[in-house]
JSON list of C-alpha atoms in Angstrom, two decimals:
[
{"chain": "A", "resi": 1, "resn": "MET", "atom": "CA", "xyz": [-8.20, 13.79, -19.92]},
{"chain": "A", "resi": 2, "resn": "THR", "atom": "CA", "xyz": [-9.40, 11.46, -17.02]},
{"chain": "A", "resi": 3, "resn": "LYS", "atom": "CA", "xyz": [-6.52, 10.72, -14.55]},
{"chain": "A", "resi": 4, "resn": "ARG", "atom": "CA", "xyz": [-5.62, 7.15, -13.80]},
{"chain": "A", "resi": 5, "resn": "LYS", "atom": "CA", "xyz": [-6.35, 6.11, -10.19]},
{"chain": "A", "resi": 6, "resn": "ILE", "atom": "CA", "xyz": [-3.47, 4.12, -8.69]},
{"chain": "A", "resi": 7, "resn": "LEU", "atom": "CA", "xyz": [-3.16, 2.50, -5.40]},
{"chain": "A", "resi": 8, "resn": "ILE", "atom": "CA", "xyz": [0.24, 2.12, -3.81]},
{"chain": "A", "resi": 9, "resn": "PRO", "atom": "CA", "xyz": [0.41, 0.25, -0.46]},
{"chain": "A", "resi": 10, "resn": "VAL", "atom": "CA", "xyz": [3.45, 1.30, 1.55]},
{"chain": "A", "resi": 11, "resn": "ASP", "atom": "CA", "xyz": [5.02, 0.15, 4.94]},
{"chain": "A", "resi": 12, "resn": "GLY", "atom": "CA", "xyz": [7.81, 2.41, 5.38]},
{"chain": "A", "resi": 13, "resn": "THR", "atom": "CA", "xyz": [10.54, 0.21, 4.22]},
{"chain": "A", "resi": 14, "resn": "ASP", "atom": "CA", "xyz": [12.87, 1.37, 1.62]},
{"chain": "A", "resi": 15, "resn": "ARG", "atom": "CA", "xyz": [11.67, -1.72, -0.51]},
{"chain": "A", "resi": 16, "resn": "SER", "atom": "CA", "xyz": [8.14, -0.30, -0.43]},
{"chain": "A", "resi": 17, "resn": "MET", "atom": "CA", "xyz": [9.25, 3.06, -1.42]},
{"chain": "A", "resi": 18, "resn": "HIS", "atom": "CA", "xyz": [10.76, 1.86, -4.77]},
{"chain": "A", "resi": 19, "resn": "SER", "atom": "CA", "xyz": [7.19, 1.87, -6.11]},
{"chain": "A", "resi": 20, "resn": "LEU", "atom": "CA", "xyz": [7.05, 5.67, -5.78]},
{"chain": "A", "resi": 21, "resn": "ASP", "atom": "CA", "xyz": [10.33, 5.93, -7.76]},
{"chain": "A", "resi": 22, "resn": "TRP", "atom": "CA", "xyz": [8.80, 3.73, -10.51]},
{"chain": "A", "resi": 23, "resn": "ILE", "atom": "CA", "xyz": [5.56, 5.85, -10.53]},
{"chain": "A", "resi": 24, "resn": "LYS", "atom": "CA", "xyz": [7.57, 9.07, -10.93]},
{"chain": "A", "resi": 25, "resn": "LYS", "atom": "CA", "xyz": [9.43, 7.66, -13.87]},
{"chain": "A", "resi": 26, "resn": "LEU", "atom": "CA", "xyz": [6.28, 6.30, -15.64]},
{"chain": "A", "resi": 27, "resn": "PHE", "atom": "CA", "xyz": [3.72, 9.06, -15.14]},
{"chain": "A", "resi": 28, "resn": "GLU", "atom": "CA", "xyz": [3.58, 12.91, -15.33]},
{"chain": "A", "resi": 29, "resn": "LYS", "atom": "CA", "xyz": [2.10, 14.75, -12.35]},
{"chain": "A", "resi": 30, "resn": "ASP", "atom": "CA", "xyz": [-1.01, 15.57, -14.14]},
{"chain": "A", "resi": 31, "resn": "GLU", "atom": "CA", "xyz": [-1.72, 11.98, -15.53]},
{"chain": "A", "resi": 32, "resn": "ILE", "atom": "CA", "xyz": [-2.65, 10.09, -12.25]},
{"chain": "A", "resi": 33, "resn": "GLN", "atom": "CA", "xyz": [-4.26, 10.32, -9.05]},
{"chain": "A", "resi": 34, "resn": "VAL", "atom": "CA", "xyz": [-2.41, 8.46, -6.39]},
{"chain": "A", "resi": 35, "resn": "THR", "atom": "CA", "xyz": [-3.81, 6.82, -3.15]},
{"chain": "A", "resi": 36, "resn": "LEU", "atom": "CA", "xyz": [-1.03, 5.87, -0.62]},
{"chain": "A", "resi": 37, "resn": "MET", "atom": "CA", "xyz": [-2.33, 3.13, 1.62]},
{"chain": "A", "resi": 38, "resn": "ASN", "atom": "CA", "xyz": [-0.81, 1.89, 5.02]},
{"chain": "A", "resi": 39, "resn": "VAL", "atom": "CA", "xyz": [-2.38, -1.22, 6.73]},
{"chain": "A", "resi": 40, "resn": "VAL", "atom": "CA", "xyz": [-1.58, -1.67, 10.35]},
{"chain": "A", "resi": 41, "resn": "GLU", "atom": "CA", "xyz": [-1.94, -5.35, 11.18]},
{"chain": "A", "resi": 42, "resn": "MET", "atom": "CA", "xyz": [-3.29, -5.46, 14.79]},
{"chain": "A", "resi": 43, "resn": "PHE", "atom": "CA", "xyz": [-3.34, -8.47, 17.07]},
{"chain": "A", "resi": 44, "resn": "MET", "atom": "CA", "xyz": [-6.19, -9.04, 19.53]},
{"chain": "A", "resi": 45, "resn": "ALA", "atom": "CA", "xyz": [-5.61, -9.77, 23.08]},
{"chain": "A", "resi": 46, "resn": "LYS", "atom": "CA", "xyz": [-8.73, -11.21, 24.80]},
{"chain": "A", "resi": 47, "resn": "ASP", "atom": "CA", "xyz": [-10.83, -9.89, 22.11]},
{"chain": "A", "resi": 48, "resn": "THR", "atom": "CA", "xyz": [-9.71, -6.18, 22.76]},
{"chain": "A", "resi": 49, "resn": "MET", "atom": "CA", "xyz": [-7.07, -4.21, 20.98]},
{"chain": "A", "resi": 50, "resn": "ILE", "atom": "CA", "xyz": [-4.56, -2.60, 23.35]},
{"chain": "A", "resi": 51, "resn": "LYS", "atom": "CA", "xyz": [-5.07, 0.96, 22.96]},
{"chain": "A", "resi": 52, "resn": "ASP", "atom": "CA", "xyz": [-1.53, 2.22, 23.70]},
{"chain": "A", "resi": 53, "resn": "LYS", "atom": "CA", "xyz": [-0.31, -0.12, 20.90]},
{"chain": "A", "resi": 54, "resn": "MET", "atom": "CA", "xyz": [-3.02, 1.04, 18.55]},
{"chain": "A", "resi": 55, "resn": "TYR", "atom": "CA", "xyz": [-2.21, 4.60, 19.08]},
{"chain": "A", "resi": 56, "resn": "ARG", "atom": "CA", "xyz": [1.47, 4.14, 18.50]},
{"chain": "A", "resi": 57, "resn": "ALA", "atom": "CA", "xyz": [1.00, 2.05, 15.33]},
{"chain": "A", "resi": 58, "resn": "LYS", "atom": "CA", "xyz": [-1.27, 4.87, 14.12]},
{"chain": "A", "resi": 59, "resn": "GLN", "atom": "CA", "xyz": [1.32, 7.38, 14.71]},
{"chain": "A", "resi": 60, "resn": "ILE", "atom": "CA", "xyz": [3.96, 5.41, 12.90]},
{"chain": "A", "resi": 61, "resn": "SER", "atom": "CA", "xyz": [1.60, 4.92, 9.93]},
{"chain": "A", "resi": 62, "resn": "HIS", "atom": "CA", "xyz": [0.91, 8.51, 9.68]},
{"chain": "A", "resi": 63, "resn": "ARG", "atom": "CA", "xyz": [4.68, 9.24, 9.37]},
{"chain": "A", "resi": 64, "resn": "VAL", "atom": "CA", "xyz": [4.96, 6.39, 6.62]},
{"chain": "A", "resi": 65, "resn": "LEU", "atom": "CA", "xyz": [2.15, 7.98, 4.73]},
{"chain": "A", "resi": 66, "resn": "ASP", "atom": "CA", "xyz": [3.69, 11.47, 5.11]},
{"chain": "A", "resi": 67, "resn": "LYS", "atom": "CA", "xyz": [7.12, 10.52, 4.12]},
{"chain": "A", "resi": 68, "resn": "ALA", "atom": "CA", "xyz": [5.54, 8.71, 0.89]},
{"chain": "A", "resi": 69, "resn": "GLU", "atom": "CA", "xyz": [3.46, 11.94, 0.05]},
{"chain": "A", "resi": 70, "resn": "LYS", "atom": "CA", "xyz": [6.65, 13.90, 0.18]},
{"chain": "A", "resi": 71, "resn": "GLU", "atom": "CA", "xyz": [8.23, 11.63, -2.41]},
{"chain": "A", "resi": 72, "resn": "LEU", "atom": "CA", "xyz": [5.37, 12.39, -4.77]},
{"chain": "A", "resi": 73, "resn": "ASP", "atom": "CA", "xyz": [5.58, 16.13, -4.25]},
{"chain": "A", "resi": 74, "resn": "GLY", "atom": "CA", "xyz": [3.49, 17.73, -6.94]},
{"chain": "A", "resi": 75, "resn": "TYR", "atom": "CA", "xyz": [1.28, 14.73, -7.75]},
{"chain": "A", "resi": 76, "resn": "GLU", "atom": "CA", "xyz": [-2.30, 14.54, -6.47]},
{"chain": "A", "resi": 77, "resn": "VAL", "atom": "CA", "xyz": [-2.26, 12.11, -3.47]},
{"chain": "A", "resi": 78, "resn": "GLU", "atom": "CA", "xyz": [-4.62, 11.01, -1.01]},
{"chain": "A", "resi": 79, "resn": "LYS", "atom": "CA", "xyz": [-3.58, 8.90, 2.15]},
{"chain": "A", "resi": 80, "resn": "TYR", "atom": "CA", "xyz": [-5.58, 6.14, 3.67]},
{"chain": "A", "resi": 81, "resn": "LEU", "atom": "CA", "xyz": [-4.77, 4.49, 6.76]},
{"chain": "A", "resi": 82, "resn": "THR", "atom": "CA", "xyz": [-6.67, 1.19, 8.02]},
{"chain": "A", "resi": 83, "resn": "PHE", "atom": "CA", "xyz": [-6.33, -1.60, 10.34]},
{"chain": "A", "resi": 84, "resn": "GLY", "atom": "CA", "xyz": [-6.66, -5.25, 9.46]},
{"chain": "A", "resi": 85, "resn": "TYR", "atom": "CA", "xyz": [-5.12, -7.85, 7.23]},
{"chain": "A", "resi": 86, "resn": "ALA", "atom": "CA", "xyz": [-3.13, -6.15, 4.46]},
{"chain": "A", "resi": 87, "resn": "ASP", "atom": "CA", "xyz": [-4.29, -8.31, 1.61]},
{"chain": "A", "resi": 88, "resn": "ASP", "atom": "CA", "xyz": [-7.83, -8.12, 2.56]},
{"chain": "A", "resi": 89, "resn": "LYS", "atom": "CA", "xyz": [-7.79, -4.36, 3.08]},
{"chain": "A", "resi": 90, "resn": "ILE", "atom": "CA", "xyz": [-5.88, -3.81, -0.18]},
{"chain": "A", "resi": 91, "resn": "LEU", "atom": "CA", "xyz": [-8.00, -5.74, -2.34]},
{"chain": "A", "resi": 92, "resn": "LYS", "atom": "CA", "xyz": [-11.16, -4.13, -0.79]},
{"chain": "A", "resi": 93, "resn": "LYS", "atom": "CA", "xyz": [-9.99, -0.72, -1.16]},
{"chain": "A", "resi": 94, "resn": "ALA", "atom": "CA", "xyz": [-8.98, -1.40, -4.84]},
{"chain": "A", "resi": 95, "resn": "GLU", "atom": "CA", "xyz": [-12.46, -2.78, -5.71]},
{"chain": "A", "resi": 96, "resn": "GLN", "atom": "CA", "xyz": [-14.40, -0.13, -3.57]},
{"chain": "A", "resi": 97, "resn": "ASP", "atom": "CA", "xyz": [-12.78, 2.72, -5.16]},
{"chain": "A", "resi": 98, "resn": "LYS", "atom": "CA", "xyz": [-12.23, 1.37, -8.58]},
{"chain": "A", "resi": 99, "resn": "PHE", "atom": "CA", "xyz": [-8.59, 1.81, -9.07]},
{"chain": "A", "resi": 100, "resn": "ASP", "atom": "CA", "xyz": [-6.99, 1.24, -12.48]},
{"chain": "A", "resi": 101, "resn": "MET", "atom": "CA", "xyz": [-3.69, 0.01, -11.07]},
{"chain": "A", "resi": 102, "resn": "ILE", "atom": "CA", "xyz": [-2.21, -1.38, -7.81]},
{"chain": "A", "resi": 103, "resn": "VAL", "atom": "CA", "xyz": [1.63, -0.78, -7.67]},
{"chain": "A", "resi": 104, "resn": "MET", "atom": "CA", "xyz": [3.59, -2.89, -5.20]},
{"chain": "A", "resi": 105, "resn": "THR", "atom": "CA", "xyz": [7.30, -3.75, -4.77]},
{"chain": "A", "resi": 106, "resn": "ARG", "atom": "CA", "xyz": [8.24, -7.44, -4.84]},
{"chain": "A", "resi": 107, "resn": "SER", "atom": "CA", "xyz": [9.11, -8.84, -1.45]},
{"chain": "A", "resi": 108, "resn": "THR", "atom": "CA", "xyz": [12.24, -10.84, -0.77]},
{"chain": "A", "resi": 109, "resn": "LYS", "atom": "CA", "xyz": [10.74, -13.11, 2.02]},
{"chain": "A", "resi": 110, "resn": "THR", "atom": "CA", "xyz": [12.25, -16.13, 3.52]},
{"chain": "A", "resi": 111, "resn": "ALA", "atom": "CA", "xyz": [11.33, -19.79, 2.33]},
{"chain": "A", "resi": 112, "resn": "LEU", "atom": "CA", "xyz": [8.88, -20.11, 5.06]},
{"chain": "A", "resi": 113, "resn": "ASP", "atom": "CA", "xyz": [6.96, -16.91, 4.12]},
{"chain": "A", "resi": 114, "resn": "ARG", "atom": "CA", "xyz": [7.02, -17.90, 0.43]},
{"chain": "A", "resi": 115, "resn": "MET", "atom": "CA", "xyz": [5.47, -21.28, 1.28]},
{"chain": "A", "resi": 116, "resn": "ILE", "atom": "CA", "xyz": [2.56, -19.59, 3.47]},
{"chain": "A", "resi": 117, "resn": "GLY", "atom": "CA", "xyz": [1.88, -16.99, 0.67]},
{"chain": "A", "resi": 118, "resn": "SER", "atom": "CA", "xyz": [2.70, -13.37, 0.72]},
{"chain": "A", "resi": 119, "resn": "VAL", "atom": "CA", "xyz": [0.39, -10.50, 0.65]},
{"chain": "A", "resi": 120, "resn": "THR", "atom": "CA", "xyz": [1.62, -9.67, -2.85]},
{"chain": "A", "resi": 121, "resn": "SER", "atom": "CA", "xyz": [0.92, -13.03, -4.14]},
{"chain": "A", "resi": 122, "resn": "LYS", "atom": "CA", "xyz": [-2.75, -12.85, -2.86]},
{"chain": "A", "resi": 123, "resn": "ILE", "atom": "CA", "xyz": [-3.10, -9.38, -4.32]},
{"chain": "A", "resi": 124, "resn": "ILE", "atom": "CA", "xyz": [-1.92, -10.83, -7.84]},
{"chain": "A", "resi": 125, "resn": "LYS", "atom": "CA", "xyz": [-4.32, -13.82, -7.64]},
{"chain": "A", "resi": 126, "resn": "ASN", "atom": "CA", "xyz": [-7.43, -11.87, -6.37]},
{"chain": "A", "resi": 127, "resn": "ALA", "atom": "CA", "xyz": [-7.30, -8.37, -7.69]},
{"chain": "A", "resi": 128, "resn": "ASP", "atom": "CA", "xyz": [-9.88, -7.28, -10.51]},
{"chain": "A", "resi": 129, "resn": "THR", "atom": "CA", "xyz": [-7.44, -4.71, -11.61]},
{"chain": "A", "resi": 130, "resn": "LEU", "atom": "CA", "xyz": [-4.00, -4.47, -13.14]},
{"chain": "A", "resi": 131, "resn": "VAL", "atom": "CA", "xyz": [-1.21, -5.25, -10.62]},
{"chain": "A", "resi": 132, "resn": "ALA", "atom": "CA", "xyz": [2.18, -3.84, -11.24]},
{"chain": "A", "resi": 133, "resn": "ILE", "atom": "CA", "xyz": [4.98, -5.67, -9.19]},
{"chain": "A", "resi": 134, "resn": "ILE", "atom": "CA", "xyz": [8.33, -3.57, -9.06]},
{"chain": "A", "resi": 135, "resn": "PRO", "atom": "CA", "xyz": [11.54, -5.42, -8.36]},
{"chain": "A", "resi": 136, "resn": "GLU", "atom": "CA", "xyz": [13.65, -4.36, -5.53]}
]
């Protein structure tokens, strides 16, 4: 049996970790291959990233991915860390690695964030694969 490939973006918040609970309820350990993804959004300062901030962000990201991996103990898990805009990076990874599904937790943002558009809504509109949005 071929395992389904599932991409799960996590940011370390309790909200984003709900996706992992949903996965464990829906899939047996031998049914899926999970890629946990964390995107660090970096801001430029005079066209160069500040190395110290980048290093700290990377350390935090590794902790987020490690925590999520522990939640999926016994599942086949790959961790992926990248820098950039979350929506662009998630869509690119999903297409590049041909995932069967992206699983995300719905965000409860402010009215301003909803008006501008969230990462989740951009993923839903632009992904070429199934996107499951898990309520908080």
